[in-house]
Tab-separated table of C-alpha atoms and ligand atoms in Angstrom:
chain	number	residue	atom	x	y	z
A	192	MET	CA	-43.489	-41.853	101.258
A	193	ARG	CA	-39.800	-41.179	101.320
A	194	LEU	CA	-38.957	-44.518	102.528
A	195	LYS	CA	-41.432	-46.760	101.448
A	196	ASN	CA	-40.057	-50.235	100.987
A	197	LYS	CA	-37.025	-49.454	103.841
A	198	VAL	CA	-36.235	-51.372	106.934
A	199	ALA	CA	-35.232	-48.907	109.650
A	200	LEU	CA	-33.784	-49.821	113.363
A	201	ILE	CA	-34.350	-47.610	115.451
A	202	THR	CA	-32.853	-47.592	119.526
A	203	GLY	CA	-34.958	-46.091	122.293
A	204	GLY	CA	-38.191	-45.767	120.095
A	205	SER	CA	-40.759	-46.082	122.807
A	206	SER	CA	-40.209	-42.636	123.975
A	207	GLY	CA	-38.949	-38.976	123.590
A	208	ILE	CA	-37.384	-38.481	120.069
A	209	GLY	CA	-36.682	-42.219	119.241
A	210	ARG	CA	-40.752	-42.539	119.481
A	211	GLY	CA	-40.724	-39.209	117.374
A	212	ILE	CA	-38.351	-40.676	114.636
A	213	CYS	CA	-40.934	-44.348	114.146
A	214	HIS	CA	-43.623	-41.744	114.016
A	215	ALA	CA	-42.349	-40.134	110.786
A	216	PHE	CA	-40.523	-42.945	109.225
A	217	ALA	CA	-44.027	-44.931	109.625
A	218	ARG	CA	-45.729	-42.120	107.846
A	219	GLU	CA	-43.548	-42.291	105.081
A	220	GLY	CA	-43.900	-46.301	104.431
A	221	ALA	CA	-40.976	-47.411	106.290
A	222	SER	CA	-40.982	-51.025	107.643
A	223	ILE	CA	-39.502	-50.459	111.573
A	224	VAL	CA	-38.055	-52.280	114.359
A	225	PHE	CA	-37.821	-50.192	117.468
A	226	VAL	CA	-35.759	-51.468	120.648
A	227	GLY	CA	-36.417	-49.987	124.194
A	228	LYS	CA	-36.360	-51.027	127.897
A	229	SER	CA	-40.201	-50.580	129.154
A	230	PRO	CA	-42.328	-53.164	127.898
A	231	ASP	CA	-45.231	-51.231	128.346
A	232	LYS	CA	-44.453	-47.760	126.608
A	233	GLY	CA	-43.127	-50.208	123.598
A	234	ARG	CA	-46.461	-51.531	123.506
A	235	ARG	CA	-48.513	-48.549	123.362
A	236	THR	CA	-45.881	-47.374	120.472
A	237	GLU	CA	-45.791	-50.377	118.583
A	238	GLU	CA	-50.115	-50.184	119.196
A	239	GLU	CA	-49.711	-46.312	117.607
A	240	LEU	CA	-47.232	-47.346	114.420
A	241	LEU	CA	-49.739	-50.130	113.503
A	242	ALA	CA	-52.668	-47.868	113.770
A	243	LEU	CA	-50.616	-45.155	111.167
A	244	GLY	CA	-50.538	-48.379	108.945
A	245	ALA	CA	-47.028	-49.074	109.041
A	246	ASP	CA	-45.567	-52.646	109.493
A	247	ALA	CA	-44.012	-52.334	112.931
A	248	VAL	CA	-42.078	-54.439	115.461
A	249	PHE	CA	-41.138	-53.556	119.561
A	250	LEU	CA	-38.073	-55.395	120.993
A	251	GLN	CA	-37.951	-55.301	124.039
A	252	ALA	CA	-34.429	-55.086	125.437
A	253	ASN	CA	-31.453	-53.888	127.842
A	254	LEU	CA	-29.191	-51.965	125.667
A	255	ALA	CA	-26.768	-52.259	128.291
A	256	ASP	CA	-26.519	-56.251	128.212
A	257	ARG	CA	-23.839	-56.274	124.967
A	258	SER	CA	-25.067	-59.712	124.290
A	259	VAL	CA	-28.259	-59.025	122.905
A	260	LEU	CA	-27.015	-56.662	121.031
A	261	PRO	CA	-26.119	-59.024	117.783
A	262	GLY	CA	-29.141	-60.767	118.189
A	263	ILE	CA	-31.305	-57.762	117.725
A	264	VAL	CA	-29.936	-57.189	114.283
A	265	GLU	CA	-30.942	-60.818	113.660
A	266	GLU	CA	-34.360	-60.264	114.661
A	267	VAL	CA	-34.565	-57.870	111.901
A	268	ILE	CA	-33.269	-59.548	109.245
A	269	LYS	CA	-35.637	-62.253	110.469
A	270	LYS	CA	-38.615	-60.333	110.213
A	271	PHE	CA	-38.171	-58.384	106.950
A	272	GLY	CA	-35.268	-59.648	105.823
A	273	LYS	CA	-32.875	-57.023	105.145
A	274	LEU	CA	-31.654	-53.434	106.788
A	275	ASP	CA	-31.451	-50.517	105.187
A	276	ILE	CA	-31.581	-47.721	108.080
A	277	LEU	CA	-29.636	-48.212	111.694
A	278	VAL	CA	-30.454	-45.094	114.237
A	279	ASN	CA	-28.640	-45.112	117.334
A	280	ASN	CA	-30.604	-42.981	119.499
A	281	ALA	CA	-31.122	-44.120	122.902
A	282	GLN	CA	-28.970	-42.883	125.854
A	283	THR	CA	-28.977	-42.803	129.631
A	284	SER	CA	-26.558	-40.631	131.819
A	285	LYS	CA	-26.298	-39.051	135.320
A	286	ASN	CA	-25.014	-35.619	135.398
A	287	VAL	CA	-22.430	-34.900	137.874
A	288	ILE	CA	-19.943	-32.745	138.351
A	289	PHE	CA	-16.228	-33.601	137.010
A	290	GLU	CA	-14.766	-34.583	140.055
A	291	GLU	CA	-18.221	-36.663	141.483
A	292	THR	CA	-17.847	-38.739	137.787
A	293	THR	CA	-17.147	-41.773	139.081
A	294	GLU	CA	-15.934	-45.277	136.579
A	295	GLU	CA	-19.664	-46.111	137.401
A	296	VAL	CA	-20.992	-43.067	135.839
A	297	MET	CA	-19.143	-42.918	132.948
A	298	ASN	CA	-19.775	-46.750	132.271
A	299	LEU	CA	-23.562	-45.779	132.433
A	300	ALA	CA	-23.289	-43.727	129.646
A	301	PHE	CA	-20.784	-45.711	127.416
A	302	ASN	CA	-22.866	-48.976	128.186
A	303	THR	CA	-26.142	-47.329	127.220
A	304	GLY	CA	-24.841	-44.886	124.223
A	305	PHE	CA	-21.550	-45.558	123.106
A	306	TRP	CA	-21.319	-49.657	122.591
A	307	PRO	CA	-24.944	-50.631	121.814
A	308	THR	CA	-24.026	-48.056	118.850
A	309	PHE	CA	-20.562	-49.118	118.102
A	310	ILE	CA	-22.028	-53.146	118.234
A	311	LEU	CA	-25.008	-52.694	116.092
A	312	MET	CA	-23.044	-50.542	113.592
A	313	ARG	CA	-20.333	-53.419	113.228
A	314	THR	CA	-23.098	-55.860	113.123
A	315	ALA	CA	-25.266	-54.382	110.781
A	316	LEU	CA	-22.130	-53.799	108.444
A	317	PRO	CA	-22.834	-56.942	106.167
A	318	TYR	CA	-26.544	-55.731	105.923
A	319	LEU	CA	-26.156	-52.165	105.675
A	320	LYS	CA	-23.600	-53.424	102.298
A	321	VAL	CA	-26.227	-54.501	100.269
A	322	THR	CA	-28.891	-51.821	100.850
A	323	LYS	CA	-25.862	-49.233	100.418
A	324	GLY	CA	-27.658	-48.217	104.008
A	325	LYS	CA	-27.886	-45.295	106.286
A	326	VAL	CA	-26.741	-45.006	109.718
A	327	ILE	CA	-27.933	-41.704	112.199
A	328	ASN	CA	-26.540	-42.042	115.009
A	329	PHE	CA	-27.045	-39.279	117.866
A	330	VAL	CA	-24.590	-36.374	119.630
A	331	SER	CA	-25.304	-33.318	121.779
A	332	ALA	CA	-24.067	-30.033	122.216
A	333	ALA	CA	-23.103	-31.186	125.801
A	334	GLY	CA	-19.749	-32.515	124.362
A	335	MET	CA	-19.439	-29.669	121.511
A	336	ILE	CA	-19.603	-26.879	124.077
A	337	GLY	CA	-18.541	-28.765	126.918
A	338	LEU	CA	-21.988	-28.133	129.035
A	339	SER	CA	-21.257	-28.858	132.975
A	340	LYS	CA	-22.070	-31.582	135.029
A	341	GLN	CA	-22.086	-33.868	132.155
A	342	SER	CA	-18.591	-35.526	131.387
A	343	SER	CA	-19.813	-39.028	130.852
A	344	TYR	CA	-22.539	-37.952	128.334
A	345	ALA	CA	-20.104	-35.727	126.720
A	346	ALA	CA	-17.588	-38.128	126.553
A	347	ALA	CA	-19.803	-41.112	125.457
A	348	LYS	CA	-21.797	-38.395	122.485
A	349	GLU	CA	-17.868	-37.448	121.403
A	350	ALA	CA	-16.666	-41.019	121.561
A	351	ILE	CA	-19.487	-41.658	118.930
A	352	ARG	CA	-19.116	-38.557	116.656
A	353	GLY	CA	-15.390	-39.735	116.501
A	354	ILE	CA	-16.746	-43.185	115.415
A	355	SER	CA	-19.337	-41.665	112.615
A	356	ARG	CA	-16.528	-40.242	111.326
A	357	VAL	CA	-14.452	-43.068	110.966
A	358	ALA	CA	-17.098	-45.056	109.676
A	359	ALA	CA	-18.303	-42.527	107.088
A	360	THR	CA	-14.602	-42.311	105.691
A	361	GLU	CA	-14.344	-46.505	105.607
A	362	TRP	CA	-17.880	-47.437	104.547
A	363	GLY	CA	-18.388	-44.294	101.962
A	364	ARG	CA	-16.878	-47.133	99.553
A	365	TYR	CA	-20.221	-49.469	100.069
A	366	GLY	CA	-22.757	-46.663	99.357
A	367	ILE	CA	-23.213	-46.198	103.386
A	368	THR	CA	-23.754	-42.648	104.847
A	369	VAL	CA	-23.285	-42.582	108.665
A	370	ASN	CA	-24.669	-39.007	109.757
A	371	LEU	CA	-24.851	-37.174	113.508
A	372	LEU	CA	-28.024	-35.563	114.587
A	373	SER	CA	-27.813	-33.255	117.267
A	374	PRO	CA	-30.910	-32.006	119.052
A	375	ILE	CA	-33.188	-30.485	121.450
A	376	ALA	CA	-36.700	-31.415	121.694
A	377	ASN	CA	-39.619	-31.507	124.299
A	378	SER	CA	-38.783	-35.621	124.694
A	379	PRO	CA	-39.546	-37.265	128.597
A	380	GLY	CA	-35.934	-36.088	129.424
A	381	VAL	CA	-35.916	-32.583	128.947
A	382	ASP	CA	-39.693	-32.357	130.587
A	383	ARG	CA	-37.760	-33.974	133.369
A	384	LEU	CA	-35.135	-30.772	133.066
A	385	GLN	CA	-38.124	-28.581	132.967
A	386	GLU	CA	-39.939	-30.032	136.411
A	387	GLU	CA	-37.017	-30.724	138.404
A	388	HIS	CA	-34.201	-27.440	136.975
A	389	PRO	CA	-36.780	-24.776	135.961
A	390	ASN	CA	-34.147	-22.330	135.817
A	391	ALA	CA	-32.046	-24.339	133.842
A	392	TYR	CA	-34.741	-25.116	131.109
A	393	ASN	CA	-35.778	-21.916	131.318
A	394	LYS	CA	-31.801	-20.836	130.830
A	395	MET	CA	-31.572	-23.420	127.624
A	396	VAL	CA	-34.688	-21.999	126.004
A	397	SER	CA	-33.881	-18.271	126.136
A	398	LEU	CA	-30.156	-19.469	124.192
A	399	ILE	CA	-32.511	-20.929	121.337
A	400	PRO	CA	-32.493	-18.225	118.580
A	401	LEU	CA	-35.866	-19.900	117.032
A	402	GLY	CA	-37.285	-19.125	120.627
A	403	ARG	CA	-38.985	-22.655	121.050
A	404	ILE	CA	-38.368	-26.090	122.107
A	405	GLY	CA	-37.866	-28.682	118.991
A	406	ASP	CA	-40.713	-31.226	118.576
A	407	CYS	CA	-39.620	-34.755	119.020
A	408	GLU	CA	-40.885	-35.851	115.164
A	409	GLU	CA	-41.637	-32.542	113.549
A	410	ASP	CA	-38.483	-31.253	113.773
A	411	ILE	CA	-36.301	-33.943	115.156
A	412	GLY	CA	-38.073	-36.765	113.250
A	413	ARG	CA	-38.169	-35.117	109.981
A	414	ALA	CA	-34.856	-34.451	109.559
A	415	ALA	CA	-33.761	-38.059	110.336
A	416	VAL	CA	-36.492	-38.901	107.659
A	417	PHE	CA	-34.120	-36.668	104.861
A	418	LEU	CA	-30.777	-37.945	106.517
A	419	ALA	CA	-32.711	-41.437	105.835
A	420	SER	CA	-33.922	-41.107	102.742
A	421	SER	CA	-32.172	-40.725	99.008
A	422	ASP	CA	-32.054	-37.158	99.227
A	423	ALA	CA	-29.372	-37.302	101.394
A	424	ASP	CA	-27.385	-39.680	99.140
A	425	TYR	CA	-24.396	-37.331	98.694
A	426	ILE	CA	-24.293	-36.099	102.468
A	427	THR	CA	-22.173	-38.145	105.413
A	428	GLY	CA	-19.666	-37.721	107.999
A	429	GLN	CA	-22.019	-34.914	109.224
A	430	THR	CA	-23.125	-33.525	112.343
A	431	ILE	CA	-26.654	-32.153	111.789
A	432	MET	CA	-27.353	-29.265	114.254
A	433	VAL	CA	-31.323	-29.275	114.680
A	434	ASP	CA	-31.354	-27.208	117.684
A	435	GLY	CA	-32.755	-24.062	116.462
A	436	GLY	CA	-29.597	-22.184	116.294
A	437	THR	CA	-28.621	-22.661	119.672
A	438	VAL	CA	-24.830	-23.906	118.938
A	439	MET	CA	-24.144	-22.353	116.057
A	440	VAL	CA	-25.775	-18.804	116.518
A	441	ARG	CA	-25.691	-16.933	119.345
B	164	NAD	N1	-34.011	-34.343	123.600
B	164	NAD	C1	-32.621	-33.763	123.814
B	164	NAD	O1	-32.951	-31.815	123.395
B	164	NAD	C2	-31.202	-33.881	123.607
B	164	NAD	C3	-30.714	-33.453	123.289
B	164	NAD	C4	-29.135	-33.539	122.601
B	164	NAD	C5	-29.189	-34.721	122.848
B	164	NAD	N2	-30.233	-35.810	122.674
B	164	NAD	C6	-29.923	-37.047	122.288
B	164	NAD	O2	-30.964	-37.109	121.322
B	164	NAD	C7	-31.287	-38.872	121.892
B	164	NAD	C8	-32.391	-39.358	122.357
B	164	NAD	O3	-32.917	-38.406	123.309
B	164	NAD	P1	-34.390	-38.229	124.345
B	164	NAD	O4	-34.097	-36.863	124.976
B	164	NAD	O5	-35.747	-38.434	123.825
B	164	NAD	O6	-34.355	-39.235	125.612
B	164	NAD	P2	-34.945	-39.995	126.337
B	164	NAD	O7	-33.963	-39.755	127.866
B	164	NAD	O8	-36.081	-39.305	126.792
B	164	NAD	O9	-35.686	-41.343	125.606
B	164	NAD	C9	-34.513	-42.007	125.566
B	164	NAD	C10	-34.840	-43.239	124.976
B	164	NAD	O10	-33.698	-44.480	124.664
B	164	NAD	C11	-34.111	-45.403	125.694
B	164	NAD	N3	-32.601	-46.024	126.697
B	164	NAD	C12	-31.989	-45.616	127.381
B	164	NAD	N4	-31.191	-46.307	127.734
B	164	NAD	C13	-31.702	-47.327	127.045
B	164	NAD	C14	-31.323	-48.959	127.138
B	164	NAD	N5	-30.113	-49.018	128.296
B	164	NAD	N6	-31.715	-50.208	126.674
B	164	NAD	C15	-32.814	-49.489	125.932
B	164	NAD	N7	-33.380	-48.388	125.777
B	164	NAD	C16	-32.886	-47.767	126.457
B	164	NAD	C17	-35.257	-45.027	127.057
B	164	NAD	O11	-35.890	-45.748	127.326
B	164	NAD	C18	-36.160	-43.699	126.132
B	164	NAD	O12	-37.248	-44.445	125.142
B	164	NAD	C19	-30.108	-39.347	122.933
B	164	NAD	O13	-29.117	-39.803	122.492
B	164	NAD	C20	-29.868	-37.893	123.566
B	164	NAD	O14	-28.512	-37.931	124.244
B	164	NAD	C21	-31.199	-35.231	123.093
């Protein structure tokens, strides 16, 4: 129960890694508000979390609509009275080569990833100051090593990394930590890759030193629990690679 009495807001929590984090947080006693686009998937995950005994609320919203973002933080405060942990996990993007990356493609990655992360962090700050809160944002090897066909995704993720480091610097004085997770895990996004581009999927797995794709809850969710817990009080501004060694060991 390392997150007992903690209140967490998790974006993209209905499926994939976000759902894994919701489950891992629920098992550690956190109260959870999670945001997702699909009402069906959201309600299903909410039921799973309630069955685990967690106080969990699903909020249906399209994070690309910037006008709804401040209201999401206010909903958390209305329901639980405080915010301890903000996890910016949601992201959408389209894979195309650089010269076919239109402004529309670039905007999709920024509108679903960068802007929600930035605006939710800014809106949450007054509440995180009170709790000496933790922010966990998501990045990707795509930006760090420059994966082909991912310019918009890489750009949005590295923009998230940039503002996270600045926030870590500025918010340290409030006892707020801001860290990044760079995962590899068997989310529906990766399942789609396996179905649609088996060669690319097999190549990705072959480059993982630990020889397997991570699990959304057991691998990524547990790492998020660590960063959200008091065990990580003295860690900030870091990018934690939860990718079986893929980027750092080759
Ligand atoms: N799975 C991996 O191996 C991997 C690798 C590197 C980085 N990441 C990052 O980890 C995070 C989670 O990845 P995933 O694989 O679980 O992704 P996913 O595509 O399987 O799930 C993303 C979640 O975000 C939600 N979402 C996306 N756009 C939204 C919007 N506009 N409004 C509301 N919700 C929205 C989706 O509904 C979904 O629940 C992402 O930030 C991703 O970029 C994942």
